Short mmCIF file of N, CA and C in Angstrom, two decimals:
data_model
loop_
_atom_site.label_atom_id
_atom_site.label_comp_id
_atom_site.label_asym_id
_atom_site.label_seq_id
_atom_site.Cartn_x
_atom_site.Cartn_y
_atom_site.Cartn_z
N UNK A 12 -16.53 40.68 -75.68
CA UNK A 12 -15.19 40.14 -75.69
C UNK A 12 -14.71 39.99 -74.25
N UNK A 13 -14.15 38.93 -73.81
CA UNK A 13 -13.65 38.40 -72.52
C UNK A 13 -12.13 39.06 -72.61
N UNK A 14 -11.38 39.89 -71.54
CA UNK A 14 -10.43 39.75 -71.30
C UNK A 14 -10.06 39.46 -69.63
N UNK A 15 -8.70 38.27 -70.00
CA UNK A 15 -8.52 37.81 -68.34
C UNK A 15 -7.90 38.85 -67.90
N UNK A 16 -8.30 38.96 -66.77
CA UNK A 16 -7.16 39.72 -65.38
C UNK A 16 -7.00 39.09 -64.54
N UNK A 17 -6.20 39.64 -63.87
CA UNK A 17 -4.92 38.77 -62.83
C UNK A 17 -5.72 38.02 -61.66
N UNK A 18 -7.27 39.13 -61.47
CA UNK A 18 -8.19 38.17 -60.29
C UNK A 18 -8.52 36.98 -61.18
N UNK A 19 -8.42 37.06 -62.57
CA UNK A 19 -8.97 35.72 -63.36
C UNK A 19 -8.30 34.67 -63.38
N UNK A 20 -6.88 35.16 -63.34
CA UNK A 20 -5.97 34.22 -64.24
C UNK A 20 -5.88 33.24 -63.16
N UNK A 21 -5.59 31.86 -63.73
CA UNK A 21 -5.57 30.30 -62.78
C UNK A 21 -3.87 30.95 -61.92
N UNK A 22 -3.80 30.42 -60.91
CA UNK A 22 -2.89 30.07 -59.98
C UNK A 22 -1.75 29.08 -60.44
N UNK A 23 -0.29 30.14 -60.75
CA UNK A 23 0.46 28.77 -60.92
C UNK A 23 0.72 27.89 -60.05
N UNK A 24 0.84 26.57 -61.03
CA UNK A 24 0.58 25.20 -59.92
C UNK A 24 2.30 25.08 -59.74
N UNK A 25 2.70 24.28 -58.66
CA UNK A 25 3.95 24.02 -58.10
C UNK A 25 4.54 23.22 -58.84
N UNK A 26 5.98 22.53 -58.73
CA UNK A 26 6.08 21.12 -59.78
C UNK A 26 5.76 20.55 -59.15
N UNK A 27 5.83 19.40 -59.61
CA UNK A 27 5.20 17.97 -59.06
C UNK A 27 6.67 17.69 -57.75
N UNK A 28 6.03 16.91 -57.07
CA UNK A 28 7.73 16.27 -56.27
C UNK A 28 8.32 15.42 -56.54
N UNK A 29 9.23 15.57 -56.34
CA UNK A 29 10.46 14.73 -56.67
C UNK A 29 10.11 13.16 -56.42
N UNK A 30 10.88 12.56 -57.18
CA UNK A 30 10.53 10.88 -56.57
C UNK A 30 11.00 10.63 -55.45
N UNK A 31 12.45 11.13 -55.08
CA UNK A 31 12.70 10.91 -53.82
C UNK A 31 12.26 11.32 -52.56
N UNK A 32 11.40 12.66 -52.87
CA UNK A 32 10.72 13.27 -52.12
C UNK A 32 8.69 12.21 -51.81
N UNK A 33 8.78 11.78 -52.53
CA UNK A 33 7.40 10.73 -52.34
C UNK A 33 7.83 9.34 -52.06
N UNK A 34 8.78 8.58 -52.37
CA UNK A 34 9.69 7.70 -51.57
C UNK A 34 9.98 8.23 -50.16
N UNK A 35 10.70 8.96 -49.63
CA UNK A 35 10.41 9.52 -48.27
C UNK A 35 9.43 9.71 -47.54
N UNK A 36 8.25 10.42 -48.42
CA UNK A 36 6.86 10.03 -47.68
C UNK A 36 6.25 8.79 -47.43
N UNK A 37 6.30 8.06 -48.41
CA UNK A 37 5.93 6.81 -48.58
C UNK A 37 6.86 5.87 -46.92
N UNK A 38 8.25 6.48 -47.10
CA UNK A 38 8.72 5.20 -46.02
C UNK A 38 8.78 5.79 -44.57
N UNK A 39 7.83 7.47 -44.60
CA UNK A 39 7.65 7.59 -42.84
C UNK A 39 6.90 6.86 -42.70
N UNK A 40 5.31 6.49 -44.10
CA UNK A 40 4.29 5.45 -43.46
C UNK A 40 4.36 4.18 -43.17
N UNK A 41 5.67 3.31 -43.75
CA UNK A 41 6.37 2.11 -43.45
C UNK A 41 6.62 1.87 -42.35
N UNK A 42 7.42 3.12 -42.14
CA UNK A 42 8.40 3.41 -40.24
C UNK A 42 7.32 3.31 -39.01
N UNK A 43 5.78 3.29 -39.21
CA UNK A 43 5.58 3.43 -38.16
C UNK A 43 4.73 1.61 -38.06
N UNK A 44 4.81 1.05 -39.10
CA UNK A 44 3.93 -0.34 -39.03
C UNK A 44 5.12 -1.23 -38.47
N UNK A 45 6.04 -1.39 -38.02
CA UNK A 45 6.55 -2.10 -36.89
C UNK A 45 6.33 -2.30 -35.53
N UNK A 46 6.24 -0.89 -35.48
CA UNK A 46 6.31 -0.44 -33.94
C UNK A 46 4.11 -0.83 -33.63
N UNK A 47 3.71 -0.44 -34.39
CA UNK A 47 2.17 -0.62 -34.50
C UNK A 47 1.85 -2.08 -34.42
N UNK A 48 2.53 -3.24 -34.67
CA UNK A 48 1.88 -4.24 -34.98
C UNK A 48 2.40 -4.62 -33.86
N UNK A 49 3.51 -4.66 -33.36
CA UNK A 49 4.04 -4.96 -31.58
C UNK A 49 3.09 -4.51 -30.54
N UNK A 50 2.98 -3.36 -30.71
CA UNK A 50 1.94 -2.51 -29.92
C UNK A 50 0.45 -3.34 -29.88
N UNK A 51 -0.11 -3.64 -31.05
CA UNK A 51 -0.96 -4.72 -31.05
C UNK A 51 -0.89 -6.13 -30.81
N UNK A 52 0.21 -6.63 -30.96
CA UNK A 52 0.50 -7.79 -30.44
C UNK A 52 0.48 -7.87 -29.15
N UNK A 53 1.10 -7.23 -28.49
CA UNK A 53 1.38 -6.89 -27.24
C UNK A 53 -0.24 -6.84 -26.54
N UNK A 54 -1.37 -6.22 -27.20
CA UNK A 54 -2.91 -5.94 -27.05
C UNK A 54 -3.40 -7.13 -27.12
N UNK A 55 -3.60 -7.72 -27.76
CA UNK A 55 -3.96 -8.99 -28.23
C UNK A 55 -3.57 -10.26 -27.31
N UNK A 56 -2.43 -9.95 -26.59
CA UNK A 56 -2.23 -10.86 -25.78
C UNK A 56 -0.96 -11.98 -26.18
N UNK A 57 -0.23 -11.60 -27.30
CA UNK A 57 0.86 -12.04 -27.64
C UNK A 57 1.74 -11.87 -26.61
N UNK A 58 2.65 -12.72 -26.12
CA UNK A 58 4.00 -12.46 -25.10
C UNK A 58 5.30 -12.01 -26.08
N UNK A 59 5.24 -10.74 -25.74
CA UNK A 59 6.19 -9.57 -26.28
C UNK A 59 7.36 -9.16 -25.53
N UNK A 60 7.36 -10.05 -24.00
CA UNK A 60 8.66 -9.83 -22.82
C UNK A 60 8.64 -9.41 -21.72
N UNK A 61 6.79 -8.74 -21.64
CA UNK A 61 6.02 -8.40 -20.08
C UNK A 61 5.71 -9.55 -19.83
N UNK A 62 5.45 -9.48 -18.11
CA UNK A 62 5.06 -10.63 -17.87
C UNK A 62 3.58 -10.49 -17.70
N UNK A 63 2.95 -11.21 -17.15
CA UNK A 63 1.24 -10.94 -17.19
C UNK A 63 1.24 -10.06 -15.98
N UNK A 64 1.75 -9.44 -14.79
CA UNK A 64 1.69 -9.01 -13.74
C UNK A 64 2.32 -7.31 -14.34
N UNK A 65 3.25 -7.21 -15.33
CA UNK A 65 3.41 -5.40 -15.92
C UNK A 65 2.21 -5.83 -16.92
N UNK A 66 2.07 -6.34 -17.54
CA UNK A 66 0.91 -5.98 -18.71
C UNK A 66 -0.37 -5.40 -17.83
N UNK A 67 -0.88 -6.28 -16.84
CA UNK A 67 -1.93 -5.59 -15.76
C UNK A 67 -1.36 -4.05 -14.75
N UNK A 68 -0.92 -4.21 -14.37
CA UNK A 68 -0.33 -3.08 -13.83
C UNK A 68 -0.08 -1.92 -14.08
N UNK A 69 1.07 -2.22 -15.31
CA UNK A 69 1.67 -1.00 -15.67
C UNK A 69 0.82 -0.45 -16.74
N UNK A 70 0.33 -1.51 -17.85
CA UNK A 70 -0.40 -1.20 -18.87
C UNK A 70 -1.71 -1.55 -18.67
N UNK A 71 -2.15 -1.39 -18.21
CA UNK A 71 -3.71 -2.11 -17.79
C UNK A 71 -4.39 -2.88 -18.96
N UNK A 72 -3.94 -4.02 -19.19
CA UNK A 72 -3.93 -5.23 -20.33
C UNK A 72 -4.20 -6.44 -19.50
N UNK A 73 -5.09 -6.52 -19.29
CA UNK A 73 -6.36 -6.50 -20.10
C UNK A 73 -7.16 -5.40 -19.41
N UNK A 74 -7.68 -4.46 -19.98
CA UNK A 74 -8.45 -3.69 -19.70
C UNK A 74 -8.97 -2.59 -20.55
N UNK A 75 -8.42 -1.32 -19.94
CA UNK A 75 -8.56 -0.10 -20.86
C UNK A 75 -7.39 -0.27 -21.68
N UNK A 76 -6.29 -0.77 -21.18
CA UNK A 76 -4.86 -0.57 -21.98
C UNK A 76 -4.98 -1.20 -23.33
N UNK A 77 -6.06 -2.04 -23.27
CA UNK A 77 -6.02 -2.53 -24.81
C UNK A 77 -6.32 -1.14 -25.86
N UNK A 78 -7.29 -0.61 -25.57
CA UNK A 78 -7.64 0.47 -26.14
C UNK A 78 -7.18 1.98 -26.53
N UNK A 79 -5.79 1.73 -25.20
CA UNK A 79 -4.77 2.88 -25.24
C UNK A 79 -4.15 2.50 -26.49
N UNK A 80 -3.18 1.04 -26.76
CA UNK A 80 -2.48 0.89 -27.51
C UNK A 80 -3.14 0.57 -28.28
N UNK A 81 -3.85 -0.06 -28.85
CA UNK A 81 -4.35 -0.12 -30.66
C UNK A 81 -4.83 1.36 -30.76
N UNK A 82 -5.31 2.20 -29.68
CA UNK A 82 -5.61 3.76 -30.22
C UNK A 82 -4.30 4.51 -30.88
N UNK A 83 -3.57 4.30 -29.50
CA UNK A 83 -2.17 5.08 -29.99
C UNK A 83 -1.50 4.24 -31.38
N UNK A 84 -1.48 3.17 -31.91
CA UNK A 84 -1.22 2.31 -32.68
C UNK A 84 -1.87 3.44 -33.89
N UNK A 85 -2.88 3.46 -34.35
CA UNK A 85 -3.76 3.98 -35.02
C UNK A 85 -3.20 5.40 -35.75
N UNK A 86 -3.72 5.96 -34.35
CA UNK A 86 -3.07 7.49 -34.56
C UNK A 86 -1.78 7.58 -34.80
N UNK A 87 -0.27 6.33 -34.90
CA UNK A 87 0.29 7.03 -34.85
C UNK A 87 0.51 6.49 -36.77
N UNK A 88 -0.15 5.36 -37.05
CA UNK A 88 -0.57 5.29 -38.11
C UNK A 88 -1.27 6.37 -39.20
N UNK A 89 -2.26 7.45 -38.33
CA UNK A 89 -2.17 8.29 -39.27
C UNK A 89 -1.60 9.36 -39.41
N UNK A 90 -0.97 9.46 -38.51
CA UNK A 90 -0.15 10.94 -38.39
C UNK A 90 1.40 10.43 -39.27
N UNK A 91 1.33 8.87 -39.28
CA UNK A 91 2.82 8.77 -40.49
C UNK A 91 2.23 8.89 -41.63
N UNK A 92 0.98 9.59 -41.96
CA UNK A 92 0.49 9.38 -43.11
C UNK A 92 0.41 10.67 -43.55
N UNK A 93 0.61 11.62 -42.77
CA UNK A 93 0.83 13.10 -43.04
C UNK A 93 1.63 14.12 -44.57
N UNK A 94 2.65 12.66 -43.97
CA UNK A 94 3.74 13.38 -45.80
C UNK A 94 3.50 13.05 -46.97
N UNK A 95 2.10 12.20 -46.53
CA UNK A 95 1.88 11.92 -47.77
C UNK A 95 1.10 13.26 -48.52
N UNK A 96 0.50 13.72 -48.14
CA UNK A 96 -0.25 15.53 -48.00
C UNK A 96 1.02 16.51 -49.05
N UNK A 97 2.17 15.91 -48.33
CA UNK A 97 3.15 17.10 -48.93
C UNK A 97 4.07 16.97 -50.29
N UNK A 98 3.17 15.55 -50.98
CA UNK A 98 3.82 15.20 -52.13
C UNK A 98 2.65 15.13 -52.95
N UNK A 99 1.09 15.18 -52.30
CA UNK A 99 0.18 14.96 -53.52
C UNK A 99 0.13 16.10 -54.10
N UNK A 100 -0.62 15.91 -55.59
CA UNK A 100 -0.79 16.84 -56.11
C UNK A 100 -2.55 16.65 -56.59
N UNK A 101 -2.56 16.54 -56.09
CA UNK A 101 -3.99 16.15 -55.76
C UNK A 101 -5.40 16.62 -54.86
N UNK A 102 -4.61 16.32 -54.17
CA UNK A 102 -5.49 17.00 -52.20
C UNK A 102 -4.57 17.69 -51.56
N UNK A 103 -5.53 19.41 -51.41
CA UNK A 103 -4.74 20.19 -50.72
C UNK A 103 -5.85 20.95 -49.27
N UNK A 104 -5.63 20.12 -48.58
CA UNK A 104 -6.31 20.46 -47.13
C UNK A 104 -6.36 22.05 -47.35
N UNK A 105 -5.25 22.16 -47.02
CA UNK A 105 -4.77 23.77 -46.65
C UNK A 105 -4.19 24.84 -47.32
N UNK A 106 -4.13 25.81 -46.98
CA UNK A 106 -3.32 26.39 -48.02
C UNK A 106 -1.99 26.33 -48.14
N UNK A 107 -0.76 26.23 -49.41
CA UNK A 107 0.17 25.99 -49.17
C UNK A 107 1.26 26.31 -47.77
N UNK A 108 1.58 28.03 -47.65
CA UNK A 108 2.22 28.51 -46.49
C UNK A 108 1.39 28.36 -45.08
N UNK A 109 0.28 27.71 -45.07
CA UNK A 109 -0.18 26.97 -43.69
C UNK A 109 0.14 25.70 -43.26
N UNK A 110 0.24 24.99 -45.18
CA UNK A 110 0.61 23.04 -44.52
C UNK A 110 2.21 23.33 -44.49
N UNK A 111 2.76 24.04 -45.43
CA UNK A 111 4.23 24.19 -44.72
C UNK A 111 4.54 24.57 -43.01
N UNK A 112 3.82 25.76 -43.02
CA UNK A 112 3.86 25.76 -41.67
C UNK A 112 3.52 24.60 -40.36
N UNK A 113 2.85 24.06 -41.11
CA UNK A 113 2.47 22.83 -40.14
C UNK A 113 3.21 21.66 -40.61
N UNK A 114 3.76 21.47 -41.70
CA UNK A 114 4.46 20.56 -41.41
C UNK A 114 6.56 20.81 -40.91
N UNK A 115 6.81 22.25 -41.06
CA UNK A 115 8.00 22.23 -40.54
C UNK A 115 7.76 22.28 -38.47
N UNK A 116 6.59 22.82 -38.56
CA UNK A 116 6.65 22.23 -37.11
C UNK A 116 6.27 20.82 -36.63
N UNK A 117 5.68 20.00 -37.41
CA UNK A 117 5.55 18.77 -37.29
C UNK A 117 6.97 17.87 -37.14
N UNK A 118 8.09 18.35 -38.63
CA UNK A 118 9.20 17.93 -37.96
C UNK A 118 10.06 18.41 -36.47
N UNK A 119 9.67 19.30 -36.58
CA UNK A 119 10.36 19.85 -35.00
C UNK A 119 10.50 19.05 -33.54
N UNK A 120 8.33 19.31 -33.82
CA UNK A 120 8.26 18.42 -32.90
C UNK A 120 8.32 16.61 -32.86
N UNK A 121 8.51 16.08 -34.27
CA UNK A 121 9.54 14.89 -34.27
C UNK A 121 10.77 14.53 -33.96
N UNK A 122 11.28 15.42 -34.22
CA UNK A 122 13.08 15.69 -33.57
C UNK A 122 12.98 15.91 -32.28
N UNK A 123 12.26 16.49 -31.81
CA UNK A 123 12.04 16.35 -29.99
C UNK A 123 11.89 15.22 -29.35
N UNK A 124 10.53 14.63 -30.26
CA UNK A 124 9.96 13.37 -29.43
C UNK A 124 11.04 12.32 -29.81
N UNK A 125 11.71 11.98 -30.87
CA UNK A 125 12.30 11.03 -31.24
C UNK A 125 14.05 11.16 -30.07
N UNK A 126 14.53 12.85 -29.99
CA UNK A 126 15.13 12.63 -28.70
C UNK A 126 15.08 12.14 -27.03
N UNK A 127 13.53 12.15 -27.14
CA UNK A 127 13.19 12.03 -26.00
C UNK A 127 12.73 10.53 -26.04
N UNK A 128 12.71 9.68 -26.83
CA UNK A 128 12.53 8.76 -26.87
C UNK A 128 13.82 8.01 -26.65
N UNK A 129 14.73 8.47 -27.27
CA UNK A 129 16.32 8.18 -26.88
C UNK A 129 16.63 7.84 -25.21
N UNK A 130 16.14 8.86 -24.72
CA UNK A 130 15.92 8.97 -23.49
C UNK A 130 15.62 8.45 -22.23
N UNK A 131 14.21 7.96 -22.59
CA UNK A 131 13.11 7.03 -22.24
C UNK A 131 13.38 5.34 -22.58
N UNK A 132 13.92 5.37 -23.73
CA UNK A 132 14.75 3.64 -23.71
C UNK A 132 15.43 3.49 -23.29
N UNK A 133 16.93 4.44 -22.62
CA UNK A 133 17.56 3.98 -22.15
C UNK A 133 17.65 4.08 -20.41
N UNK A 134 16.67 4.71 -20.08
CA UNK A 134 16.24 4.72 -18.82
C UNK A 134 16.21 2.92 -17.85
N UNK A 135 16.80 3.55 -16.77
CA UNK A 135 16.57 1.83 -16.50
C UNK A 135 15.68 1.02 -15.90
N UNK A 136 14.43 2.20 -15.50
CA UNK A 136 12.82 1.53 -15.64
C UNK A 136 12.82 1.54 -16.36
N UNK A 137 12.45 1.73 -17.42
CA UNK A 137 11.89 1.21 -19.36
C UNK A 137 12.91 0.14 -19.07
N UNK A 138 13.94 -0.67 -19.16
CA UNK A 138 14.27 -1.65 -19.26
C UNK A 138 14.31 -2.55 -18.59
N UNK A 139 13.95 -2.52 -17.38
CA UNK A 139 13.88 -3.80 -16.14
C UNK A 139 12.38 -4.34 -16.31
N UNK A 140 11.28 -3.79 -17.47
CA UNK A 140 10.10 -4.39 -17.37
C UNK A 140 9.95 -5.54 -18.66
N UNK A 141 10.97 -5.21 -18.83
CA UNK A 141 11.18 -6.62 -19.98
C UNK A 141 12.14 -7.47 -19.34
N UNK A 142 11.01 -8.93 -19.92
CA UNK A 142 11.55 -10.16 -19.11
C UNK A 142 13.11 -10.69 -19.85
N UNK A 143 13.52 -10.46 -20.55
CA UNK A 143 14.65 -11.43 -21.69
C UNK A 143 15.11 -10.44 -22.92
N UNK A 144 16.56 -10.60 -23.10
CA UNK A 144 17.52 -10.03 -23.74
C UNK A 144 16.96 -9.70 -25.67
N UNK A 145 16.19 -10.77 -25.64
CA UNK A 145 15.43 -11.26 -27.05
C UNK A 145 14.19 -10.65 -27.14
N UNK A 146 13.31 -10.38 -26.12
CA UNK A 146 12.35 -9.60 -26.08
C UNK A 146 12.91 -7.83 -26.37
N UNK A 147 13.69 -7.57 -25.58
CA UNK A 147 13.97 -6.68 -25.88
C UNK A 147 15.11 -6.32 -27.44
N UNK A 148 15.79 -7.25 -27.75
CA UNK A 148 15.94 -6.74 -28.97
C UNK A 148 15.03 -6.65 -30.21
N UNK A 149 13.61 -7.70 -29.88
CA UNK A 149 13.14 -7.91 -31.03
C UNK A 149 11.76 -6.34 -30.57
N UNK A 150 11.92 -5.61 -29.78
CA UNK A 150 11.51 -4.24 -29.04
C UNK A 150 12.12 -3.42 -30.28
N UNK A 151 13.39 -3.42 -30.13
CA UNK A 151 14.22 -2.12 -30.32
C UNK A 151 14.03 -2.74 -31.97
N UNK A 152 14.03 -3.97 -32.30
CA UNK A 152 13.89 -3.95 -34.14
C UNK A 152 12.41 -3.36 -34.30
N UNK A 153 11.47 -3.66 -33.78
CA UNK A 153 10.01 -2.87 -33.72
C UNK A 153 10.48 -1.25 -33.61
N UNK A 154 10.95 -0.65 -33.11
CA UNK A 154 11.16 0.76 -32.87
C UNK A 154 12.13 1.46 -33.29
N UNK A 155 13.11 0.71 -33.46
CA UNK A 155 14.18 1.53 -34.51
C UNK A 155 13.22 2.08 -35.89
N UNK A 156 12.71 1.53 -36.76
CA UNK A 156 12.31 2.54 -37.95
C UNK A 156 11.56 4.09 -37.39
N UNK A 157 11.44 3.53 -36.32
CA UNK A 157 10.98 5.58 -35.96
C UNK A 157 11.52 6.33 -35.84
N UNK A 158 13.09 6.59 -35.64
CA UNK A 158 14.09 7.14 -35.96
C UNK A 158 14.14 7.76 -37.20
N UNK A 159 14.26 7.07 -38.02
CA UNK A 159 14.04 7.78 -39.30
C UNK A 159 13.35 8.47 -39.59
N UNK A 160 12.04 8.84 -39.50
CA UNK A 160 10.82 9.42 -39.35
C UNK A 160 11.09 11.02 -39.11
N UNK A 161 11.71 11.35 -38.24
CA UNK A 161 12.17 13.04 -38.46
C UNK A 161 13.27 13.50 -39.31
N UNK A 162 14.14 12.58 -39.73
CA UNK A 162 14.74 12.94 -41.07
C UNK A 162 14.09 13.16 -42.16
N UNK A 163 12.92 11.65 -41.94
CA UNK A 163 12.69 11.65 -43.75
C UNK A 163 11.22 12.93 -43.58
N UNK A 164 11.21 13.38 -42.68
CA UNK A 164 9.90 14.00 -42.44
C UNK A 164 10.31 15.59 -42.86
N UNK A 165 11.79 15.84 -42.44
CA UNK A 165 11.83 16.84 -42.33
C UNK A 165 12.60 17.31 -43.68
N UNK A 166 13.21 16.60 -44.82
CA UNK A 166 13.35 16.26 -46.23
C UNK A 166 12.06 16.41 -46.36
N UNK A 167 10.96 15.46 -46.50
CA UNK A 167 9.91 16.11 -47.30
C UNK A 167 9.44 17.42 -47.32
N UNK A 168 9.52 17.30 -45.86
CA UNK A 168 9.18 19.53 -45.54
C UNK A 168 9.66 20.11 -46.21
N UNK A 169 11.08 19.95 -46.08
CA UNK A 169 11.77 21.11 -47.25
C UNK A 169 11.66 21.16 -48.29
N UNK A 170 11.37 20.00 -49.14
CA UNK A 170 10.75 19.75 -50.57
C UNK A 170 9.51 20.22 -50.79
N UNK A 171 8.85 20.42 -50.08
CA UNK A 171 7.35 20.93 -50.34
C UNK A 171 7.94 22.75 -50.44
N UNK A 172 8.31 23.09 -49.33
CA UNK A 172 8.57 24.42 -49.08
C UNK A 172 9.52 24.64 -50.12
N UNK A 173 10.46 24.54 -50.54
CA UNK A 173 11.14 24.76 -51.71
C UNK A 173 10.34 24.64 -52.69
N UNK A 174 9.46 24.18 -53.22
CA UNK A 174 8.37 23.96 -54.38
C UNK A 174 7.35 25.11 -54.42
N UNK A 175 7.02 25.10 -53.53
CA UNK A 175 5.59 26.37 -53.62
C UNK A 175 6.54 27.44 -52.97
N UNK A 176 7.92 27.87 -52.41
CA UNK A 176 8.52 29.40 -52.93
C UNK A 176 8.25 29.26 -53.97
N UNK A 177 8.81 28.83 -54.79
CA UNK A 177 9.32 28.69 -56.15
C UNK A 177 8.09 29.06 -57.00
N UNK A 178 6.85 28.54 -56.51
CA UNK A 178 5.74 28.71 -57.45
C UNK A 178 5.10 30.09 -57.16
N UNK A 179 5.65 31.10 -55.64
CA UNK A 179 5.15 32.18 -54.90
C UNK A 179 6.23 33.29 -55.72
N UNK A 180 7.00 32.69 -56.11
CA UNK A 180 8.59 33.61 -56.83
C UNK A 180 7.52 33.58 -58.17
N UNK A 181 7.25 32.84 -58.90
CA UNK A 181 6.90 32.63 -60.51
C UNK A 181 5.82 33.76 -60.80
#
């Protein structure tokens, strides 16, 4: 005769997340394909508001700089792909109180960079290397959705972490 014990018994599972909580994940990975496809445009050799003399220079375009920005393009493509981790129920890299841990510092350090990005745009080198008023707004429509990105990042965090207490309480 089989009886379970507690080393036997299955692990309660968490609830599922919220819809709004996978809608949020879903639109940090949105937030970063603006700014990514400029960044490649910009690679590619599209006129984005540098002139050909900062694209060589400052960005070394044509050169290695192509490879900086579709890299950084990439990566930052998958790192908006992160929250998606904190709504599956599916694939679990890590253990719960480790991906929490990594992802409330992930927002942290989003709320940093996204201040410091504040920063850095309004600096008035970052803005004297763009040629025209239109270049640079159609800049800031490319880069505004990254803003959002440590809000909605840091909502999903808490939704995950509120879910597996809850399943660590049960």
């Amino acid at each position: 005769m089989y009886v379970m014990t507690t080393a036997d018994a299955p692990l309660p599972t968490a609830a599922p997340a919220p819809v709004w909580a996978r809608r949020a994940a879903h639109a940090v990975a949105l937030c970063a394909v603006p700014s990514g496809l400029w960044r490649i445009a910009m690679a590619s050799g599209v006129y984005v508001g540098y002139s050909d003399q900062v694209l060589r220079d400052v960005f070394d375009i044509p050169g290695w700089g192509i490879a900086y920005v579709v890299g950084l393009s990439v990566l930052a493509e998958l790192a908006a792909l992160f929250p998606l981790l904190l709504v599956s129920d599916r694939w679990r890299p890590l253990r719960p109180g480790a991906l929490a841990a990594l992802a409330w510092t992930a927002s942290g350090v989003l709320v940093l960079v996204a201040l410091w990005q504040l920063v850095v745009a309004f600096t008035v080198e970052s803005q004297t290397y763009m040629s025209s008023g239109t270049a640079q707004t159609v800049w800031g429509i490319a880069f505004a959705p990254l803003f959002a990105i440590p809000a909605l990042m840091t909502a999903v965090t808490w939704s995950y972490a509120k879910r597996h207490r809850a399943r660590g309480q049960a």
